[in-house]
C-alpha cells in the first residue's frame, strides 16, 4: 500500500500545490482588477512572473528533492501560503507580482518536478500512466475550486477567499508530505512496484509494446547516495534538442490560459468563452491520462508525436471556429487541444525517460521542466502581442498549427540522439 500512498500523494500535491497557484488563481484576476482600478495586464502578468521564477526553481529542483523531499514540500508550500496571506493583508499590484514570484519558486518542488521523480522512484512499470493520472488532477481540482472560490468571492470578497485558498494549499501539501509522501522505497526496505515482474510482464505484452518498452529501459532511480548524477548533461546534443521540445510544449500549454480571453475578444459571449475553457479543461484531463498510457504502450516518441498531431488539428479547428464564429468548432478545438497542451507538464518526464540513462533521469526532468516553464513565460506575451499589434488572437492560433509539426520532428531527433549518447 505504500506505493499507492505515494501515487495518491502526487495526485493531491498537484491538486493543491499546482492547481491553486497556476490555474485557479485566474478567478481572482477580475475582482483584483476592479479593486485596484488597474488594467487586466497589470494583474495577469502574475502568471508571467510565476512561470519565469519556476525556471530557476525547476533547474535546481532535483538537488533539493534528493536531499529531503518531504521537508522541501513543507517549506515551499508554507512560503506560497504566506505569500497569499501577505497579498490579502497588504493588497497592491506589486504584491500580486511578489506572490507570483514566490509561487513560481515553490510550485515546481510540490508538483511538476516532484511528481515524475517520485513516481519514477516508486514504480518500475506504467510510469507514464501514473504521471498522467497525477497531472490530470489539475482538471479535476480546477473544476472543484472554480465554483467554490467564485462563491466565496461573491459572498465575502477576494481577500478572504485568498486566505481560504492559502489555507487549503498549505493544509493539503503539509499533511500529504507528513503522512503519505516518502523519498524512496529502499529507505523502507521495499522495491519499486513491478521491479521484479517487469521482465515477465514485458514478455507477455504485444510485440509492438515490447519493442517500445525495450527502446525505453525501465527507469528506477537508486537512492541519492548510491546513484551519483552523471556529469555533462548540458553538453549533450540530445539535451538541447529535448529542451526545444519542452520549450514548445510550454508555449502550447499557455493556450488554455488565453482561450477565454481570445474567445471573448473574437466576439463570443462570456458564457460561450467559459464553456470553451471548460471543454479545454476536460480535454486536458483526458489527454494527460491517455498520453501517459500511450507512452507506456508505444513509447515516448509515439506519444509526443501523437500529441503534436492532435495539436495541429486542434489549433486549426479552433482557428476556424474563431474565424467563422462557430461555437461547436470552438468547443471541439478546445477539447482536442488538451492532447497537445498537456505536453507542458508531461514532455519533461517523457523525454527524460527516453533520452537519458536512469541515473540522469531526475536531473534531466528538472532541467527540461525549467524549459517548459520558460515556454509558458514567453507564450503569454506572444498571444498578447498578437492581439495588441494585429487586433486578433487568430494569427497566433494559426501559427500554432505549424509549431507542433516542428516539435514532433525535433522530439524524434532528440530521443534518437539521446539513445546514442547515453552513459552506461
CSV table of C-alpha atoms in Angstrom, one decimal:
chain,number,residue,atom,x,y,z
A,1,UNK,CA,0.0,0.0,0.0
A,2,UNK,CA,2.9,2.3,0.5
A,3,UNK,CA,3.4,2.6,-3.3
A,4,UNK,CA,-0.2,3.6,-3.9
A,5,UNK,CA,0.1,6.1,-1.0
A,6,UNK,CA,2.8,7.9,-2.9
A,7,UNK,CA,0.7,8.0,-6.0
A,8,UNK,CA,-2.2,9.5,-4.0
A,9,UNK,CA,0.3,12.0,-2.5
A,10,UNK,CA,1.3,13.0,-6.0
A,11,UNK,CA,-2.3,13.5,-7.1
A,12,UNK,CA,-3.1,15.6,-4.0
A,13,UNK,CA,0.1,17.7,-4.4
A,14,UNK,CA,-0.8,18.5,-8.0
A,15,UNK,CA,-4.4,19.3,-6.9
A,16,UNK,CA,-3.2,21.8,-4.3
A,17,UNK,CA,0.4,22.8,-5.0
A,18,UNK,CA,0.0,23.3,-8.7
A,19,UNK,CA,-3.7,23.9,-9.4
A,20,UNK,CA,-4.2,26.8,-7.0
A,21,UNK,CA,-1.3,29.0,-7.9
A,22,UNK,CA,-1.3,28.2,-11.7
A,23,UNK,CA,-4.9,27.5,-12.7
A,24,UNK,CA,-7.4,28.6,-10.0
A,25,UNK,CA,-5.7,31.9,-9.4
A,26,UNK,CA,-7.4,33.1,-12.6
A,27,UNK,CA,-10.7,33.5,-10.7
A,28,UNK,CA,-9.0,36.3,-8.7
A,29,UNK,CA,-8.0,38.4,-11.7
A,30,UNK,CA,-11.3,40.2,-12.4
A,31,UNK,CA,-12.1,41.1,-8.7
A,32,UNK,CA,-8.5,42.3,-8.3
A,33,UNK,CA,-8.7,44.5,-11.4
A,34,UNK,CA,-11.9,46.0,-10.1
A,35,UNK,CA,-10.4,46.5,-6.6
A,36,UNK,CA,-7.1,48.1,-7.8
A,37,UNK,CA,-8.7,50.0,-10.7
A,38,UNK,CA,-5.9,48.8,-13.0
A,39,UNK,CA,-5.6,47.1,-16.3
A,40,UNK,CA,-6.0,43.3,-16.7
A,41,UNK,CA,-2.4,43.1,-17.9
A,42,UNK,CA,-1.1,44.5,-14.7
A,43,UNK,CA,-2.7,41.7,-12.7
A,44,UNK,CA,-2.5,38.8,-15.2
A,45,UNK,CA,1.3,39.3,-15.5
A,46,UNK,CA,1.3,37.3,-12.3
A,47,UNK,CA,1.4,34.2,-14.5
A,48,UNK,CA,4.5,35.5,-16.4
A,49,UNK,CA,6.3,36.2,-13.1
A,50,UNK,CA,5.2,32.7,-11.8
A,51,UNK,CA,6.4,30.9,-14.9
A,52,UNK,CA,9.7,32.9,-15.0
A,53,UNK,CA,10.5,32.2,-11.4
A,54,UNK,CA,9.7,28.5,-11.9
A,55,UNK,CA,12.5,28.3,-14.5
A,56,UNK,CA,15.0,28.8,-11.7
A,57,UNK,CA,13.4,26.6,-9.1
A,58,UNK,CA,12.9,23.8,-11.7
A,59,UNK,CA,16.6,23.9,-12.6
A,60,UNK,CA,17.6,23.2,-9.0
A,61,UNK,CA,14.6,21.1,-8.1
A,62,UNK,CA,16.2,17.7,-8.2
A,63,UNK,CA,19.0,18.7,-5.9
A,64,UNK,CA,16.7,19.8,-3.1
A,65,UNK,CA,14.3,16.9,-3.6
A,66,UNK,CA,17.1,14.4,-3.4
A,67,UNK,CA,18.2,15.8,-0.1
A,68,UNK,CA,14.7,15.8,1.6
A,69,UNK,CA,11.6,15.5,-0.4
A,70,UNK,CA,9.2,15.9,2.5
A,71,UNK,CA,10.9,19.0,4.1
A,72,UNK,CA,11.2,20.7,0.7
A,73,UNK,CA,7.4,20.3,0.0
A,74,UNK,CA,6.5,21.6,3.5
A,75,UNK,CA,8.9,24.7,3.3
A,76,UNK,CA,7.8,25.8,-0.1
A,77,UNK,CA,4.1,25.2,0.4
A,78,UNK,CA,4.3,27.3,3.5
A,79,UNK,CA,6.1,30.0,1.5
A,80,UNK,CA,3.4,30.1,-1.1
A,81,UNK,CA,0.7,30.2,1.6
A,82,UNK,CA,2.4,33.1,3.3
A,83,UNK,CA,2.7,35.0,0.0
A,84,UNK,CA,-1.0,34.8,-0.4
A,85,UNK,CA,-1.7,35.8,3.1
A,86,UNK,CA,0.6,38.8,2.6
A,87,UNK,CA,-1.2,39.8,-0.6
A,88,UNK,CA,-4.6,39.5,1.3
A,89,UNK,CA,-3.3,41.6,4.2
A,90,UNK,CA,-1.4,44.3,2.1
A,91,UNK,CA,-3.2,44.3,-1.3
A,92,UNK,CA,-1.4,46.1,-4.1
A,93,UNK,CA,-0.5,45.3,-7.7
A,94,UNK,CA,3.1,44.9,-6.7
A,95,UNK,CA,2.2,42.4,-4.0
A,96,UNK,CA,0.5,40.4,-6.8
A,97,UNK,CA,3.8,40.2,-8.6
A,98,UNK,CA,5.6,39.3,-5.5
A,99,UNK,CA,3.1,36.5,-4.8
A,100,UNK,CA,3.6,35.3,-8.4
A,101,UNK,CA,7.4,35.1,-7.9
A,102,UNK,CA,7.1,33.2,-4.6
A,103,UNK,CA,4.6,30.8,-6.1
A,104,UNK,CA,6.8,30.3,-9.1
A,105,UNK,CA,9.7,29.4,-6.9
A,106,UNK,CA,7.5,27.0,-4.9
A,107,UNK,CA,5.1,25.0,-7.1
A,108,UNK,CA,7.8,23.0,-9.1
A,109,UNK,CA,9.0,21.5,-5.8
A,110,UNK,CA,5.5,20.4,-5.0
A,111,UNK,CA,4.3,19.2,-8.4
A,112,UNK,CA,6.0,19.5,-11.8
A,113,UNK,CA,9.5,18.4,-10.7
A,114,UNK,CA,8.5,16.2,-7.8
A,115,UNK,CA,5.8,14.1,-9.4
A,116,UNK,CA,8.0,12.5,-12.2
A,117,UNK,CA,10.8,11.8,-9.7
A,118,UNK,CA,8.6,10.3,-7.0
A,119,UNK,CA,6.7,8.1,-9.4
A,120,UNK,CA,10.0,7.1,-11.1
A,121,UNK,CA,11.3,6.0,-7.7
A,122,UNK,CA,8.3,4.1,-6.6
A,123,UNK,CA,7.0,2.4,-9.8
A,124,UNK,CA,9.0,0.3,-12.3
A,125,UNK,CA,6.1,-0.1,-14.7
A,126,UNK,CA,3.3,2.1,-16.1
A,127,UNK,CA,5.2,5.3,-15.1
A,128,UNK,CA,3.7,7.3,-17.9
A,129,UNK,CA,0.2,6.3,-16.9
A,130,UNK,CA,0.7,7.2,-13.3
A,131,UNK,CA,2.3,10.5,-14.1
A,132,UNK,CA,-0.6,11.3,-16.5
A,133,UNK,CA,-3.1,10.4,-13.7
A,134,UNK,CA,-1.4,12.7,-11.2
A,135,UNK,CA,-1.2,15.7,-13.6
A,136,UNK,CA,-4.8,15.1,-14.7
A,137,UNK,CA,-5.8,16.2,-11.2
A,138,UNK,CA,-5.3,19.8,-12.4
A,139,UNK,CA,-8.5,19.5,-14.3
A,140,UNK,CA,-10.3,17.6,-11.5
A,141,UNK,CA,-9.4,20.0,-8.8
A,142,UNK,CA,-9.8,23.0,-11.1
A,143,UNK,CA,-13.4,22.1,-11.6
A,144,UNK,CA,-13.9,21.9,-7.9
A,145,UNK,CA,-12.1,25.1,-6.9
A,146,UNK,CA,-13.6,27.4,-9.6
A,147,UNK,CA,-17.2,27.4,-8.4
A,148,UNK,CA,-16.1,27.2,-4.7
A,149,UNK,CA,-13.8,30.2,-4.9
A,150,UNK,CA,-16.2,32.1,-7.1
A,151,UNK,CA,-18.9,31.7,-4.5
A,152,UNK,CA,-16.6,32.9,-1.7
A,153,UNK,CA,-15.5,35.9,-3.6
A,154,UNK,CA,-19.1,36.8,-4.3
A,155,UNK,CA,-20.0,36.5,-0.6
A,156,UNK,CA,-17.1,38.0,1.3
A,157,UNK,CA,-14.6,39.3,-1.3
A,158,UNK,CA,-11.4,38.1,-2.9
A,159,UNK,CA,-9.1,38.9,0.0
A,160,UNK,CA,-10.9,36.4,2.3
A,161,UNK,CA,-11.1,33.9,-0.5
A,162,UNK,CA,-7.3,34.2,-1.0
A,163,UNK,CA,-6.8,33.4,2.7
A,164,UNK,CA,-9.0,30.3,2.3
A,165,UNK,CA,-7.0,29.3,-0.8
A,166,UNK,CA,-3.8,29.7,1.2
A,167,UNK,CA,-5.1,27.5,4.0
A,168,UNK,CA,-6.2,24.8,1.6
A,169,UNK,CA,-2.9,24.8,-0.2
A,170,UNK,CA,-0.7,24.6,3.0
A,171,UNK,CA,-3.0,22.1,4.7
A,172,UNK,CA,-3.2,19.6,1.9
A,173,UNK,CA,0.5,19.8,1.0
A,174,UNK,CA,1.8,19.6,4.5
A,175,UNK,CA,-0.5,16.7,5.5
A,176,UNK,CA,0.4,14.8,2.4
A,177,UNK,CA,4.1,15.4,3.0
A,178,UNK,CA,3.9,14.1,6.5
A,179,UNK,CA,1.6,11.1,6.2
A,180,UNK,CA,1.8,9.9,2.6
A,181,UNK,CA,5.0,11.1,0.8
A,182,UNK,CA,8.2,9.2,1.1
A,183,UNK,CA,11.6,9.6,-0.6
A,184,UNK,CA,12.4,6.2,-1.9
A,185,UNK,CA,11.2,2.6,-1.4
A,186,UNK,CA,14.7,1.4,-0.5
A,187,UNK,CA,14.6,3.5,2.6
A,188,UNK,CA,11.7,1.4,3.8
A,189,UNK,CA,13.1,-1.9,2.8
A,190,UNK,CA,10.9,-2.0,-0.3
A,191,UNK,CA,11.4,-2.2,-4.1
A,192,UNK,CA,9.8,-0.2,-6.8
A,193,UNK,CA,6.4,-1.7,-7.7
A,194,UNK,CA,6.7,-4.1,-10.6
A,195,UNK,CA,10.5,-4.2,-10.5
A,196,UNK,CA,10.7,-8.0,-10.3
A,197,UNK,CA,7.7,-8.7,-12.5
A,198,UNK,CA,8.6,-6.2,-15.2
A,199,UNK,CA,10.6,-8.7,-17.5
A,200,UNK,CA,7.8,-11.3,-17.3
A,201,UNK,CA,5.1,-8.8,-17.9
A,202,UNK,CA,7.1,-7.4,-20.8
A,203,UNK,CA,7.3,-10.8,-22.5
A,204,UNK,CA,3.5,-11.3,-22.2
A,205,UNK,CA,2.7,-7.9,-23.9
A,206,UNK,CA,2.1,-7.4,-27.5
A,207,UNK,CA,5.2,-7.3,-29.8
A,208,UNK,CA,4.8,-3.6,-30.5
A,209,UNK,CA,4.5,-2.8,-26.8
A,210,UNK,CA,7.6,-4.9,-26.1
A,211,UNK,CA,9.6,-3.1,-28.7
A,212,UNK,CA,8.6,0.3,-27.3
A,213,UNK,CA,9.4,-0.8,-23.8
A,214,UNK,CA,12.8,-2.2,-24.8
A,215,UNK,CA,13.6,1.1,-26.5
A,216,UNK,CA,12.9,2.8,-23.2
A,217,UNK,CA,14.5,1.0,-20.3
A,218,UNK,CA,12.7,0.9,-17.1
A,219,UNK,CA,13.9,3.9,-15.1
A,220,UNK,CA,14.1,3.1,-11.4
A,221,UNK,CA,16.2,5.6,-9.6
A,222,UNK,CA,18.6,4.5,-6.9
A,223,UNK,CA,18.9,6.3,-3.5
A,224,UNK,CA,20.9,9.5,-3.8
A,225,UNK,CA,24.0,8.1,-2.1
A,226,UNK,CA,24.2,5.1,-4.5
A,227,UNK,CA,23.4,6.8,-7.7
A,228,UNK,CA,25.7,9.8,-8.5
A,229,UNK,CA,24.2,12.1,-11.2
A,230,UNK,CA,26.2,11.8,-14.4
A,231,UNK,CA,28.0,15.0,-15.4
A,232,UNK,CA,27.9,16.7,-18.7
A,233,UNK,CA,24.1,16.5,-19.3
A,234,UNK,CA,24.1,20.1,-20.5
A,235,UNK,CA,26.8,19.4,-23.1
A,236,UNK,CA,24.8,16.7,-24.9
A,237,UNK,CA,23.2,17.4,-28.2
A,238,UNK,CA,20.2,15.4,-27.1
A,239,UNK,CA,19.5,17.6,-24.2
A,240,UNK,CA,19.3,20.8,-26.3
A,241,UNK,CA,17.0,19.1,-28.8
A,242,UNK,CA,14.8,17.9,-25.9
A,243,UNK,CA,14.9,21.4,-24.5
A,244,UNK,CA,13.5,22.9,-27.7
A,245,UNK,CA,10.6,20.3,-27.4
A,246,UNK,CA,10.0,21.2,-23.8
A,247,UNK,CA,10.1,25.0,-24.6
A,248,UNK,CA,7.5,24.5,-27.4
A,249,UNK,CA,5.4,22.3,-25.0
A,250,UNK,CA,5.3,25.2,-22.5
A,251,UNK,CA,4.2,27.6,-25.3
A,252,UNK,CA,1.4,25.2,-26.2
A,253,UNK,CA,0.3,25.0,-22.6
A,254,UNK,CA,-0.5,28.7,-22.5
A,255,UNK,CA,-3.3,28.1,-24.9
A,256,UNK,CA,-5.6,27.2,-22.1
A,257,UNK,CA,-5.0,30.3,-20.1
A,258,UNK,CA,-5.6,32.5,-23.1
A,259,UNK,CA,-8.7,30.7,-24.6
A,260,UNK,CA,-11.3,32.5,-22.5
A,261,UNK,CA,-9.9,36.0,-23.4
A,262,UNK,CA,-9.4,35.0,-27.0
A,263,UNK,CA,-13.0,33.8,-27.4
A,264,UNK,CA,-14.4,36.9,-25.9
A,265,UNK,CA,-12.1,39.2,-27.9
A,266,UNK,CA,-13.3,37.3,-31.1
A,267,UNK,CA,-16.9,38.1,-30.5
A,268,UNK,CA,-18.2,35.2,-28.4
A,269,UNK,CA,-20.2,36.0,-25.2
A,270,UNK,CA,-18.7,35.2,-21.8
A,271,UNK,CA,-20.9,32.1,-21.4
A,272,UNK,CA,-19.5,30.6,-24.6
A,273,UNK,CA,-16.0,31.5,-23.6
A,274,UNK,CA,-16.5,29.9,-20.2
A,275,UNK,CA,-17.8,26.7,-21.8
A,276,UNK,CA,-14.8,26.7,-24.2
A,277,UNK,CA,-12.5,26.8,-21.2
A,278,UNK,CA,-14.4,24.0,-19.5
A,279,UNK,CA,-14.0,22.0,-22.7
A,280,UNK,CA,-10.3,22.6,-22.7
A,281,UNK,CA,-10.1,21.5,-19.1
A,282,UNK,CA,-11.9,18.3,-19.9
A,283,UNK,CA,-9.7,17.6,-22.9
A,284,UNK,CA,-6.6,18.3,-20.8
A,285,UNK,CA,-7.7,15.9,-18.1
A,286,UNK,CA,-8.5,13.0,-20.5
A,287,UNK,CA,-5.4,13.9,-22.6
A,288,UNK,CA,-3.0,13.6,-19.8
A,289,UNK,CA,-4.2,10.1,-18.8
A,290,UNK,CA,-4.3,8.9,-22.4
A,291,UNK,CA,-0.9,10.3,-23.3
A,292,UNK,CA,0.6,8.6,-20.2
A,293,UNK,CA,-1.0,5.3,-21.2
A,294,UNK,CA,0.3,5.8,-24.8
A,295,UNK,CA,3.8,6.5,-23.6
A,296,UNK,CA,3.8,3.2,-21.7
A,297,UNK,CA,2.3,1.2,-24.6
A,298,UNK,CA,4.2,2.7,-27.5
A,299,UNK,CA,7.0,4.8,-26.1
A,300,UNK,CA,7.7,8.5,-25.6
A,301,UNK,CA,8.3,9.3,-29.2
A,302,UNK,CA,5.0,8.0,-30.4
A,303,UNK,CA,3.2,9.8,-27.5
A,304,UNK,CA,4.8,13.1,-28.2
A,305,UNK,CA,4.2,12.8,-32.0
A,306,UNK,CA,0.5,11.9,-31.4
A,307,UNK,CA,0.1,14.9,-29.1
A,308,UNK,CA,1.7,17.2,-31.7
A,309,UNK,CA,-0.6,15.8,-34.4
A,310,UNK,CA,-3.6,16.4,-32.3
A,311,UNK,CA,-2.3,20.0,-31.7
A,312,UNK,CA,-2.2,20.7,-35.4
A,313,UNK,CA,-5.8,19.5,-35.8
A,314,UNK,CA,-6.9,21.3,-32.6
A,315,UNK,CA,-5.4,24.7,-33.4
A,316,UNK,CA,-6.7,24.5,-37.0
A,317,UNK,CA,-10.2,23.7,-35.8
A,318,UNK,CA,-10.1,26.4,-33.1
A,319,UNK,CA,-8.9,29.0,-35.7
A,320,UNK,CA,-11.7,28.0,-38.0
A,321,UNK,CA,-14.2,28.3,-35.1
A,322,UNK,CA,-12.9,31.8,-34.2
A,323,UNK,CA,-12.8,33.0,-37.8
A,324,UNK,CA,-16.4,31.8,-38.6
A,325,UNK,CA,-17.9,32.4,-35.2
A,326,UNK,CA,-18.8,28.7,-35.0
A,327,UNK,CA,-19.3,27.7,-31.3
A,328,UNK,CA,-19.3,24.0,-32.0
A,329,UNK,CA,-15.9,24.2,-33.7
A,330,UNK,CA,-14.6,26.3,-30.9
A,331,UNK,CA,-15.6,23.7,-28.3
A,332,UNK,CA,-14.2,20.8,-30.4
A,333,UNK,CA,-10.9,22.5,-30.9
A,334,UNK,CA,-10.7,23.2,-27.2
A,335,UNK,CA,-11.2,19.6,-26.3
A,336,UNK,CA,-8.7,18.3,-28.9
A,337,UNK,CA,-6.1,20.8,-27.7
A,338,UNK,CA,-5.9,19.0,-24.4
A,339,UNK,CA,-3.9,16.2,-26.0
A,340,UNK,CA,-1.3,18.7,-27.1
A,341,UNK,CA,-1.3,21.3,-24.3
A,342,UNK,CA,-0.7,18.5,-21.7
A,343,UNK,CA,2.9,18.4,-23.1
A,344,UNK,CA,3.6,21.4,-20.9
A,345,UNK,CA,3.6,19.1,-17.9
A,346,UNK,CA,4.3,15.7,-19.5
A,347,UNK,CA,7.0,16.3,-22.0
A,348,UNK,CA,9.9,16.7,-19.5
A,349,UNK,CA,9.2,13.2,-18.0
A,350,UNK,CA,8.6,11.6,-21.4
A,351,UNK,CA,11.8,12.9,-22.9
A,352,UNK,CA,13.9,12.2,-19.8
A,353,UNK,CA,12.9,8.5,-19.7
A,354,UNK,CA,13.6,8.0,-23.4
A,355,UNK,CA,16.7,10.1,-24.0
A,356,UNK,CA,18.7,9.7,-20.7
A,357,UNK,CA,20.0,6.9,-18.6
A,358,UNK,CA,18.3,6.1,-15.3
A,359,UNK,CA,20.9,7.9,-13.1
A,360,UNK,CA,20.4,11.1,-15.1
A,361,UNK,CA,16.6,11.0,-15.1
A,362,UNK,CA,15.9,13.3,-12.1
A,363,UNK,CA,18.4,15.9,-13.3
A,364,UNK,CA,17.0,15.8,-16.8
A,365,UNK,CA,13.4,16.2,-15.6
A,366,UNK,CA,14.4,19.2,-13.5
A,367,UNK,CA,16.2,20.9,-16.4
A,368,UNK,CA,13.6,20.2,-19.0
A,369,UNK,CA,10.8,21.3,-16.7
A,370,UNK,CA,12.7,24.6,-16.5
A,371,UNK,CA,12.4,24.9,-20.3
A,372,UNK,CA,8.7,24.1,-20.1
A,373,UNK,CA,8.2,26.9,-17.6
A,374,UNK,CA,10.3,29.2,-19.8
A,375,UNK,CA,7.9,28.4,-22.7
A,376,UNK,CA,4.9,29.3,-20.6
A,377,UNK,CA,6.6,32.5,-19.5
A,378,UNK,CA,7.1,33.7,-23.1
A,379,UNK,CA,4.0,32.1,-24.5
A,380,UNK,CA,1.6,34.6,-22.8
A,381,UNK,CA,3.4,37.7,-24.3
A,382,UNK,CA,3.2,36.1,-27.8
A,383,UNK,CA,-0.5,35.8,-27.6
A,384,UNK,CA,-0.9,39.3,-26.1
A,385,UNK,CA,1.4,40.8,-28.8
A,386,UNK,CA,-0.7,39.1,-31.5
A,387,UNK,CA,-3.8,40.8,-30.2
A,388,UNK,CA,-2.2,44.2,-29.4
A,389,UNK,CA,-0.5,44.5,-32.8
A,390,UNK,CA,-2.9,42.8,-35.1
A,391,UNK,CA,-6.1,43.2,-33.1
A,392,UNK,CA,-6.8,39.5,-33.1
A,393,UNK,CA,-5.7,36.3,-31.5
A,394,UNK,CA,-6.3,34.4,-34.7
A,395,UNK,CA,-2.7,34.9,-36.2
A,396,UNK,CA,-1.1,33.3,-33.1
A,397,UNK,CA,-3.6,30.3,-33.2
A,398,UNK,CA,-2.8,29.8,-36.9
A,399,UNK,CA,0.9,29.9,-36.2
A,400,UNK,CA,0.4,27.2,-33.6
A,401,UNK,CA,-0.8,24.8,-36.3
A,402,UNK,CA,2.8,24.8,-37.6
A,403,UNK,CA,4.8,24.7,-34.4
A,404,UNK,CA,3.6,21.2,-33.4
A,405,UNK,CA,5.0,19.8,-36.6
A,406,UNK,CA,8.4,21.2,-35.8
A,407,UNK,CA,8.1,20.0,-32.2
A,408,UNK,CA,7.4,16.4,-33.4
A,409,UNK,CA,10.4,16.3,-35.7
A,410,UNK,CA,12.8,17.7,-33.0
A,411,UNK,CA,11.4,15.3,-30.4
A,412,UNK,CA,12.3,12.3,-32.7
A,413,UNK,CA,15.8,13.7,-33.3
A,414,UNK,CA,16.3,14.4,-29.6
A,415,UNK,CA,15.3,10.9,-28.5
A,416,UNK,CA,17.4,9.2,-31.1
A,417,UNK,CA,20.4,11.4,-30.2
A,418,UNK,CA,19.8,10.6,-26.5
A,419,UNK,CA,19.9,6.9,-27.1
A,420,UNK,CA,23.3,7.1,-28.8
A,421,UNK,CA,24.7,9.5,-26.1
A,422,UNK,CA,23.6,7.6,-23.0
A,423,UNK,CA,26.3,6.8,-20.5
A,424,UNK,CA,26.2,3.3,-19.1
